[in-house]
Amino acid sequence: MVQRPRGPARSAGHRAPGDHRPGRAAGADLAGHHRGGGPADPPPVAAGGLPDRHRRGRADPDPSLKALVGRLRPVVDVPVAAAPGNSFPSGHALGSFVAYGALLLVFLPAMSKRWRKPAIAIVGVLIFLVGLTRIALGVHYVSDVIGGWLLGAAWLGVTAYAFRLWRRERGRPVPPLREGLEPEAGEELALAPDEEKVLEHPRSAVAELLVGWVLVFGALYAFGMFVSYHAKGTFFHTLDTEVPRWFAERHTDALTDLSWWWSKFGDTHAILLVSLVFCPIVLALWRRWRPVLYVVLAMFGELSLFLASARVVDRPRPPVENLDGQMPTSSFPSGHIAATICLWVAMAIIVFPRTDRWWRWLFVGMAVLMPVGVATSRMYRGMHHPTDFMGAILLGALWLSLLYWVIRPNADVAEGNQPAIESEQVDELDDELAKAARPG
């Protein structure tokens, strides 16, 4: 029997509110609160429950286990949300168990003993609520969520057990898990000490950022309105006409799959994941809040500027096949590209002056490679014009420059602040890992 989910299929990740232009259903807005998008209608589902991967030019994002089980999503009378792919197990339940559980095991040693049980309880409640929301939204069965939790517990248990075996082989004590993976590292994991003043003049800084935000928004609005509605007969109009058409004529299954994955590097999940990994590392190494504040404000500013400018410019998508279907926001500027630029350039700005190691150039390379890759994928998929890419560059350049001038994220380097782990100690860590990898 052939069955297909109801409602518009949307991939999780878009963070924009609904677009209330005429002809847009409120239900589509509710289902589309994310930066990554899915097709306006779900892909056909063949017998056996496995979707036809290429009839609409996009790859199904199911991991191998979901594809192997092939269980269809629940069908409810009044759908609140929709999700692509198969149902079992719940990726949200599995991912939240592994991610929050791993963070808890790592940071438990930094907590006082009286706070450890409450922290474990809070993480447990959070994981439970994530699973509960997936059931409440109608995108998973109860057994999907339970299966995700069990798989997450199994994976986390296996990795924690492997770490404990490694400690035993190195002759180190193996404490109970309620004390964390490495209790002796508690002092190193402690939060950064309070700086006397994160910002020297916080009120002036807030005022400067607000005024700067308005100026950046004005520049985006002016450029967006020009390229969207007043650039006919110019180079910009030719570029926005020919480039989407050129990409549309060269669609292949392999390139479509590749573009889907590249687009994912710029959606909310990927951006948030990288930020949540990078900021604690910076905080632990340099014990300063200002670099973290720079990254946080970069992302919040990008989000607000993207939403505001997309709303007022209200530019239509390119007149070619849009592989991600109907989206709740307009075309200018590209939110995927702007977020990728702000994140990776901000990380390069922070890392490059703080170390003389060769790998600092990797951050510079990623600050170029990631935005270009995401931009190419978004234009290939027919979701953006080249001038939307230019708008994202304008947003990132102006906002990051303003933040750098106001926040001064690297001021502590000029004052002589040194990382908790010196450059020469990296070789010692490498040697330690190499010894641990040798048998016997």
Short mmCIF file of C-alpha atoms in Angstrom, two decimals:
data_model
loop_
_atom_site.label_atom_id
_atom_site.label_comp_id
_atom_site.label_asym_id
_atom_site.label_seq_id
_atom_site.Cartn_x
_atom_site.Cartn_y
_atom_site.Cartn_z
CA MET A 1 0.00 0.00 0.00
CA VAL A 2 1.31 3.44 -0.90
CA GLN A 3 1.19 6.02 1.85
CA ARG A 4 2.48 9.58 1.99
CA PRO A 5 2.73 12.06 4.84
CA ARG A 6 0.39 15.01 5.00
CA GLY A 7 1.37 18.64 4.85
CA PRO A 8 4.43 20.34 3.46
CA ALA A 9 7.68 18.52 4.06
CA ARG A 10 10.27 20.74 5.68
CA SER A 11 13.76 19.90 6.79
CA ALA A 12 14.61 21.08 10.29
CA GLY A 13 16.89 24.06 10.46
CA HIS A 14 15.17 27.24 9.29
CA ARG A 15 14.85 29.95 11.86
CA ALA A 16 12.80 32.61 10.13
CA PRO A 17 9.25 33.47 11.05
CA GLY A 18 6.47 32.96 8.57
CA ASP A 19 6.23 35.16 5.53
CA HIS A 20 2.77 36.70 5.39
CA ARG A 21 2.74 37.59 1.73
CA PRO A 22 -0.55 36.99 -0.07
CA GLY A 23 -1.21 33.43 -1.03
CA ARG A 24 0.92 31.92 1.72
CA ALA A 25 -0.92 29.56 4.04
CA ALA A 26 -0.45 30.00 7.76
CA GLY A 27 0.14 26.27 8.11
CA ALA A 28 3.08 26.48 5.73
CA ASP A 29 4.56 29.22 7.91
CA LEU A 30 4.16 27.12 11.04
CA ALA A 31 5.76 24.11 9.43
CA GLY A 32 8.57 26.18 7.95
CA HIS A 33 10.19 27.88 10.94
CA HIS A 34 13.72 27.02 9.92
CA ARG A 35 16.49 28.11 7.60
CA GLY A 36 16.85 24.85 5.67
CA GLY A 37 13.83 24.01 3.58
CA GLY A 38 12.20 21.03 2.02
CA PRO A 39 10.01 20.73 -1.03
CA ALA A 40 6.58 22.31 -0.91
CA ASP A 41 5.05 18.84 -1.35
CA PRO A 42 6.61 15.67 0.08
CA PRO A 43 8.45 13.37 -2.29
CA PRO A 44 6.50 10.33 -3.47
CA VAL A 45 6.79 7.29 -1.23
CA ALA A 46 7.18 3.98 -2.97
CA ALA A 47 5.94 0.62 -1.76
CA GLY A 48 7.88 -0.53 1.26
CA GLY A 49 8.12 2.99 2.63
CA LEU A 50 11.32 4.18 0.91
CA PRO A 51 10.96 7.59 -0.77
CA ASP A 52 11.83 8.08 -4.41
CA ARG A 53 15.11 9.96 -4.00
CA HIS A 54 15.37 11.83 -7.24
CA ARG A 55 11.97 12.45 -8.76
CA ARG A 56 12.04 15.97 -7.32
CA GLY A 57 15.78 16.43 -7.61
CA ARG A 58 16.74 16.10 -3.94
CA ALA A 59 18.30 13.36 -1.83
CA ASP A 60 16.45 11.93 1.10
CA PRO A 61 18.38 12.85 4.28
CA ASP A 62 17.54 9.69 6.20
CA PRO A 63 20.52 8.09 7.94
CA SER A 64 21.15 4.47 7.07
CA LEU A 65 19.22 3.05 10.04
CA LYS A 66 16.08 4.98 9.15
CA ALA A 67 16.34 3.85 5.55
CA LEU A 68 16.94 0.27 6.67
CA VAL A 69 13.86 0.17 8.92
CA GLY A 70 11.75 2.14 6.44
CA ARG A 71 9.02 3.11 8.88
CA LEU A 72 6.70 5.88 7.66
CA ARG A 73 5.87 8.97 9.68
CA PRO A 74 2.60 9.12 11.65
CA VAL A 75 -0.42 10.48 9.82
CA VAL A 76 -2.52 12.75 12.03
CA ASP A 77 -5.81 14.49 11.37
CA VAL A 78 -4.54 17.99 12.11
CA PRO A 79 -0.79 18.13 11.39
CA VAL A 80 1.13 20.70 13.43
CA ALA A 81 4.47 20.12 11.74
CA ALA A 82 6.00 17.90 9.10
CA ALA A 83 9.40 16.26 8.75
CA PRO A 84 11.15 14.59 5.83
CA GLY A 85 12.33 11.02 5.70
CA ASN A 86 11.39 7.96 7.70
CA SER A 87 10.32 7.75 11.31
CA PHE A 88 12.38 5.20 13.31
CA PRO A 89 14.41 6.05 15.31
CA SER A 90 13.91 9.67 16.36
CA GLY A 91 17.05 11.55 15.43
CA HIS A 92 16.20 14.33 17.88
CA ALA A 93 15.87 11.86 20.76
CA LEU A 94 19.08 10.04 19.86
CA GLY A 95 21.08 13.20 19.20
CA SER A 96 19.96 15.00 22.35
CA PHE A 97 20.81 11.97 24.52
CA VAL A 98 24.31 11.66 23.06
CA ALA A 99 25.11 15.40 22.91
CA TYR A 100 23.77 16.47 26.29
CA GLY A 101 24.97 13.27 27.94
CA ALA A 102 28.51 13.72 26.62
CA LEU A 103 28.62 17.36 27.73
CA LEU A 104 27.40 16.34 31.17
CA LEU A 105 30.09 13.65 31.57
CA VAL A 106 32.80 16.08 30.49
CA PHE A 107 31.76 19.01 32.68
CA LEU A 108 30.62 17.17 35.84
CA PRO A 109 34.12 17.43 37.38
CA ALA A 110 33.92 21.24 37.14
CA MET A 111 30.81 21.28 39.35
CA SER A 112 30.71 21.11 43.11
CA LYS A 113 29.32 17.81 44.44
CA ARG A 114 26.07 19.37 45.60
CA TRP A 115 25.27 20.54 42.07
CA ARG A 116 26.00 17.29 40.26
CA LYS A 117 22.72 15.53 40.99
CA PRO A 118 20.64 18.59 40.00
CA ALA A 119 22.68 18.87 36.80
CA ILE A 120 22.02 15.22 35.97
CA ALA A 121 18.31 15.73 36.66
CA ILE A 122 18.15 18.86 34.48
CA VAL A 123 19.82 17.09 31.56
CA GLY A 124 17.46 14.13 31.97
CA VAL A 125 14.41 16.40 31.93
CA LEU A 126 15.73 18.25 28.89
CA ILE A 127 16.26 15.01 26.96
CA PHE A 128 12.78 13.84 27.97
CA LEU A 129 11.19 17.10 26.79
CA VAL A 130 12.95 16.90 23.43
CA GLY A 131 11.46 13.46 22.86
CA LEU A 132 8.05 14.56 24.13
CA THR A 133 7.90 17.47 21.70
CA ARG A 134 8.59 15.13 18.77
CA ILE A 135 5.56 13.06 19.78
CA ALA A 136 3.41 16.14 20.43
CA LEU A 137 4.25 17.56 16.99
CA GLY A 138 3.02 14.34 15.41
CA VAL A 139 6.26 13.56 13.58
CA HIS A 140 7.22 10.47 15.62
CA TYR A 141 5.60 7.51 17.33
CA VAL A 142 6.33 6.86 21.02
CA SER A 143 8.41 3.84 20.05
CA ASP A 144 10.53 6.02 17.73
CA VAL A 145 11.47 8.26 20.64
CA ILE A 146 12.12 5.37 23.02
CA GLY A 147 14.25 3.69 20.35
CA GLY A 148 16.25 6.91 19.92
CA TRP A 149 16.85 7.14 23.66
CA LEU A 150 17.96 3.51 23.87
CA LEU A 151 20.35 3.89 20.94
CA GLY A 152 21.73 7.10 22.44
CA ALA A 153 22.26 5.42 25.80
CA ALA A 154 23.99 2.49 24.12
CA TRP A 155 26.32 4.68 22.08
CA LEU A 156 27.15 6.95 25.02
CA GLY A 157 27.73 3.91 27.23
CA VAL A 158 30.09 2.27 24.73
CA THR A 159 32.19 5.41 24.29
CA ALA A 160 32.32 6.09 28.05
CA TYR A 161 33.35 2.47 28.68
CA ALA A 162 36.11 2.76 26.06
CA PHE A 163 37.40 5.90 27.78
CA ARG A 164 37.40 4.13 31.15
CA LEU A 165 39.36 1.20 29.66
CA TRP A 166 41.90 3.67 28.30
CA ARG A 167 42.32 5.21 31.77
CA ARG A 168 42.79 1.77 33.33
CA GLU A 169 45.44 0.84 30.73
CA ARG A 170 47.27 4.11 31.48
CA GLY A 171 47.31 3.25 35.18
CA ARG A 172 44.84 5.96 36.16
CA PRO A 173 41.97 5.52 38.63
CA VAL A 174 38.54 4.78 37.19
CA PRO A 175 35.97 6.81 39.14
CA PRO A 176 32.20 6.24 39.03
CA LEU A 177 30.46 8.00 36.15
CA ARG A 178 28.58 10.32 38.50
CA GLU A 179 31.92 12.10 39.05
CA GLY A 180 32.49 12.59 35.32
CA LEU A 181 34.94 11.09 32.90
CA GLU A 182 38.07 12.74 34.30
CA PRO A 183 37.59 14.19 37.81
CA GLU A 184 41.19 15.43 38.09
CA ALA A 185 40.51 17.83 35.20
CA GLY A 186 37.91 19.74 37.21
CA GLU A 187 40.07 22.81 37.73
CA GLU A 188 40.97 22.99 34.06
CA LEU A 189 37.29 22.76 33.11
CA ALA A 190 36.20 25.51 35.50
CA LEU A 191 34.60 28.56 33.91
CA ALA A 192 36.75 31.51 32.99
CA PRO A 193 37.39 33.93 35.85
CA ASP A 194 35.26 37.04 35.88
CA GLU A 195 36.97 39.82 34.00
CA GLU A 196 37.01 43.12 35.80
CA LYS A 197 35.04 44.54 32.91
CA VAL A 198 34.01 42.55 29.84
CA LEU A 199 33.49 45.89 28.10
CA GLU A 200 35.07 49.07 29.38
CA HIS A 201 32.01 51.21 28.63
CA PRO A 202 29.01 48.87 28.27
CA ARG A 203 26.39 51.59 27.80
CA SER A 204 28.38 53.29 25.08
CA ALA A 205 28.99 49.90 23.44
CA VAL A 206 25.27 49.10 23.41
CA ALA A 207 24.48 52.49 21.87
CA GLU A 208 27.18 52.08 19.23
CA LEU A 209 25.91 48.61 18.31
CA LEU A 210 22.30 49.80 18.02
CA VAL A 211 23.24 52.74 15.81
CA GLY A 212 25.54 50.51 13.78
CA TRP A 213 22.82 47.89 13.38
CA VAL A 214 20.49 50.51 11.90
CA LEU A 215 23.19 51.70 9.49
CA VAL A 216 23.98 48.14 8.37
CA PHE A 217 20.28 47.46 7.88
CA GLY A 218 19.99 50.64 5.80
CA ALA A 219 22.85 49.54 3.56
CA LEU A 220 21.26 46.10 3.11
CA TYR A 221 17.87 47.63 2.35
CA ALA A 222 19.29 50.03 -0.23
CA PHE A 223 21.33 47.37 -2.02
CA GLY A 224 18.54 44.80 -1.82
CA MET A 225 15.89 47.10 -3.25
CA PHE A 226 18.20 48.18 -6.06
CA VAL A 227 19.20 44.70 -7.25
CA SER A 228 15.69 43.34 -6.75
CA TYR A 229 13.56 45.99 -8.47
CA HIS A 230 15.68 48.74 -10.07
CA ALA A 231 18.66 47.00 -11.69
CA LYS A 232 17.09 46.08 -15.03
CA GLY A 233 19.55 46.54 -17.89
CA THR A 234 22.57 46.52 -15.55
CA PHE A 235 25.28 43.97 -14.95
CA PHE A 236 23.50 42.86 -11.78
CA HIS A 237 20.32 42.01 -13.72
CA THR A 238 22.26 40.00 -16.29
CA LEU A 239 24.09 38.13 -13.54
CA ASP A 240 20.88 37.33 -11.66
CA THR A 241 19.23 36.08 -14.84
CA GLU A 242 21.99 34.01 -16.39
CA VAL A 243 23.64 32.35 -13.40
CA PRO A 244 20.50 30.62 -11.98
CA ARG A 245 19.62 29.49 -15.50
CA TRP A 246 23.16 28.17 -16.04
CA PHE A 247 22.99 26.11 -12.84
CA ALA A 248 19.46 24.84 -13.60
CA GLU A 249 20.60 23.47 -16.96
CA ARG A 250 23.32 21.40 -15.29
CA HIS A 251 21.37 19.51 -12.64
CA THR A 252 22.44 15.91 -12.09
CA ASP A 253 21.57 13.45 -9.34
CA ALA A 254 25.12 13.48 -7.97
CA LEU A 255 25.40 17.28 -7.92
CA THR A 256 21.94 17.61 -6.40
CA ASP A 257 22.92 15.27 -3.56
CA LEU A 258 26.17 17.18 -3.04
CA SER A 259 24.40 20.54 -3.03
CA TRP A 260 21.96 19.30 -0.41
CA TRP A 261 24.80 18.40 1.94
CA TRP A 262 26.66 21.65 1.31
CA SER A 263 23.49 23.60 2.06
CA LYS A 264 23.25 21.81 5.39
CA PHE A 265 26.55 23.38 6.45
CA GLY A 266 24.76 26.73 6.48
CA ASP A 267 21.54 25.79 8.26
CA THR A 268 20.74 26.49 11.88
CA HIS A 269 21.73 23.06 13.22
CA ALA A 270 25.24 23.17 11.75
CA ILE A 271 25.83 26.80 12.72
CA LEU A 272 24.63 26.21 16.28
CA LEU A 273 26.66 23.01 16.65
CA VAL A 274 29.92 24.65 15.55
CA SER A 275 29.27 27.65 17.80
CA LEU A 276 28.56 25.43 20.81
CA VAL A 277 31.84 23.58 20.27
CA PHE A 278 34.01 26.62 19.51
CA CYS A 279 32.90 29.00 22.28
CA PRO A 280 33.57 26.66 25.25
CA ILE A 281 37.01 25.82 23.82
CA VAL A 282 37.91 29.50 23.55
CA LEU A 283 36.59 30.09 27.06
CA ALA A 284 38.61 27.19 28.46
CA LEU A 285 41.86 28.10 26.69
CA TRP A 286 41.98 31.86 27.11
CA ARG A 287 39.67 32.37 30.09
CA ARG A 288 38.09 35.48 28.60
CA TRP A 289 34.46 36.24 27.80
CA ARG A 290 35.03 38.91 25.19
CA PRO A 291 35.86 36.54 22.27
CA VAL A 292 32.77 34.50 23.13
CA LEU A 293 30.68 37.68 23.24
CA TYR A 294 32.01 38.55 19.79
CA VAL A 295 30.83 35.23 18.30
CA VAL A 296 27.45 35.35 20.08
CA LEU A 297 26.72 38.92 18.96
CA ALA A 298 27.90 38.07 15.44
CA MET A 299 25.28 35.33 15.17
CA PHE A 300 22.43 37.22 16.86
CA GLY A 301 23.14 40.30 14.76
CA GLU A 302 23.25 38.24 11.59
CA LEU A 303 19.94 36.61 12.44
CA SER A 304 18.15 39.88 13.15
CA LEU A 305 19.59 41.64 10.10
CA PHE A 306 18.71 38.69 7.87
CA LEU A 307 15.13 38.50 9.11
CA ALA A 308 14.54 42.25 8.94
CA SER A 309 16.03 42.78 5.48
CA ALA A 310 14.40 39.67 4.02
CA ARG A 311 11.05 40.90 5.29
CA VAL A 312 11.22 44.44 3.90
CA VAL A 313 12.94 43.65 0.59
CA ASP A 314 10.63 40.67 -0.07
CA ARG A 315 12.49 39.50 -3.15
CA PRO A 316 11.09 36.53 -5.11
CA ARG A 317 13.19 33.42 -5.59
CA PRO A 318 14.93 32.91 -8.95
CA PRO A 319 12.52 31.92 -11.76
CA VAL A 320 13.97 28.40 -12.06
CA GLU A 321 13.22 25.13 -10.30
CA ASN A 322 13.61 25.68 -6.56
CA LEU A 323 14.87 22.33 -5.29
CA ASP A 324 14.00 23.19 -1.69
CA GLY A 325 10.45 24.18 -2.61
CA GLN A 326 8.44 26.98 -1.04
CA MET A 327 10.34 28.85 1.66
CA PRO A 328 8.91 31.05 4.43
CA THR A 329 11.38 33.88 3.78
CA SER A 330 12.28 35.82 0.67
CA SER A 331 15.44 35.56 -1.40
CA PHE A 332 17.53 38.58 -0.31
CA PRO A 333 19.90 38.18 1.45
CA SER A 334 20.81 34.52 1.78
CA GLY A 335 20.50 33.51 5.43
CA HIS A 336 22.54 30.34 4.90
CA ILE A 337 25.45 32.24 3.38
CA ALA A 338 25.33 35.17 5.82
CA ALA A 339 25.38 32.85 8.84
CA THR A 340 28.26 30.83 7.39
CA ILE A 341 30.28 33.99 6.70
CA CYS A 342 29.68 35.47 10.15
CA LEU A 343 30.52 32.26 12.00
CA TRP A 344 33.66 31.16 10.17
CA VAL A 345 35.13 34.64 9.69
CA ALA A 346 34.52 35.43 13.38
CA MET A 347 36.30 32.23 14.38
CA ALA A 348 39.26 33.05 12.12
CA ILE A 349 39.47 36.57 13.57
CA ILE A 350 39.67 35.13 17.08
CA VAL A 351 42.01 32.20 16.45
CA PHE A 352 44.57 33.67 14.03
CA PRO A 353 46.29 36.18 16.35
CA ARG A 354 46.18 33.81 19.34
CA THR A 355 48.53 31.11 18.10
CA ASP A 356 51.56 30.73 15.86
CA ARG A 357 50.75 27.11 15.03
CA TRP A 358 50.28 26.14 11.38
CA TRP A 359 46.66 25.11 11.91
CA ARG A 360 45.54 28.70 12.35
CA TRP A 361 45.62 28.91 8.57
CA LEU A 362 42.95 26.22 8.48
CA PHE A 363 40.51 28.71 10.00
CA VAL A 364 41.41 31.25 7.32
CA GLY A 365 40.84 28.62 4.64
CA MET A 366 37.53 27.56 6.13
CA ALA A 367 36.42 31.20 6.31
CA VAL A 368 36.73 31.24 2.51
CA LEU A 369 35.82 27.67 1.59
CA MET A 370 32.65 27.30 3.66
CA PRO A 371 30.84 30.45 2.41
CA VAL A 372 31.81 29.76 -1.21
CA GLY A 373 30.63 26.15 -0.96
CA VAL A 374 27.32 27.09 0.69
CA ALA A 375 26.76 29.92 -1.82
CA THR A 376 27.40 27.63 -4.79
CA SER A 377 25.01 25.01 -3.42
CA ARG A 378 22.26 27.55 -2.75
CA MET A 379 22.51 28.98 -6.27
CA TYR A 380 22.68 25.50 -7.79
CA ARG A 381 19.46 24.60 -5.98
CA GLY A 382 17.76 27.65 -7.46
CA MET A 383 17.17 29.27 -4.08
CA HIS A 384 19.25 32.43 -4.50
CA HIS A 385 20.48 34.96 -7.03
CA PRO A 386 24.19 35.90 -7.14
CA THR A 387 23.31 39.32 -5.69
CA ASP A 388 21.74 37.54 -2.70
CA PHE A 389 25.25 36.17 -2.12
CA MET A 390 26.61 39.71 -2.44
CA GLY A 391 24.06 40.87 0.10
CA ALA A 392 25.24 38.19 2.53
CA ILE A 393 28.84 39.35 2.04
CA LEU A 394 27.77 42.94 2.67
CA LEU A 395 25.94 41.92 5.84
CA GLY A 396 28.85 39.89 7.16
CA ALA A 397 31.54 42.44 6.34
CA LEU A 398 29.72 45.43 7.84
CA TRP A 399 28.41 43.68 10.95
CA LEU A 400 31.66 41.88 11.82
CA SER A 401 33.66 45.07 11.28
CA LEU A 402 31.33 47.00 13.56
CA LEU A 403 31.55 44.32 16.26
CA TYR A 404 35.34 44.20 16.00
CA TRP A 405 35.55 47.96 16.51
CA VAL A 406 33.15 47.95 19.48
CA ILE A 407 33.92 44.62 21.23
CA ARG A 408 37.67 44.38 20.49
CA PRO A 409 37.65 40.56 20.86
CA ASN A 410 41.45 40.23 20.81
CA ALA A 411 42.25 42.99 23.31
CA ASP A 412 43.49 40.43 25.84
CA VAL A 413 46.15 39.21 23.37
CA ALA A 414 47.62 42.69 23.16
CA GLU A 415 47.64 42.76 26.97
CA GLY A 416 49.71 39.57 27.08
CA ASN A 417 47.07 36.94 27.84
CA GLN A 418 48.37 33.42 27.19
CA PRO A 419 46.36 30.22 26.58
CA ALA A 420 45.99 27.63 29.32
CA ILE A 421 47.75 25.16 26.98
CA GLU A 422 50.95 26.54 25.44
CA SER A 423 51.95 25.81 21.85
CA GLU A 424 54.79 23.50 22.88
CA GLN A 425 52.39 21.44 25.00
CA VAL A 426 50.43 20.46 21.90
CA ASP A 427 53.31 18.15 20.93
CA GLU A 428 53.14 16.58 24.39
CA LEU A 429 49.43 15.91 23.92
CA ASP A 430 50.15 14.42 20.49
CA ASP A 431 52.78 12.12 22.03
CA GLU A 432 50.33 11.06 24.75
CA LEU A 433 47.69 10.16 22.19
CA ALA A 434 50.24 8.28 20.09
CA LYS A 435 51.37 6.21 23.08
CA ALA A 436 47.79 5.38 23.96
CA ALA A 437 47.18 4.12 20.44
CA ARG A 438 50.05 1.62 20.53
CA PRO A 439 49.04 -1.96 21.41
CA GLY A 440 50.40 -3.39 24.64
#
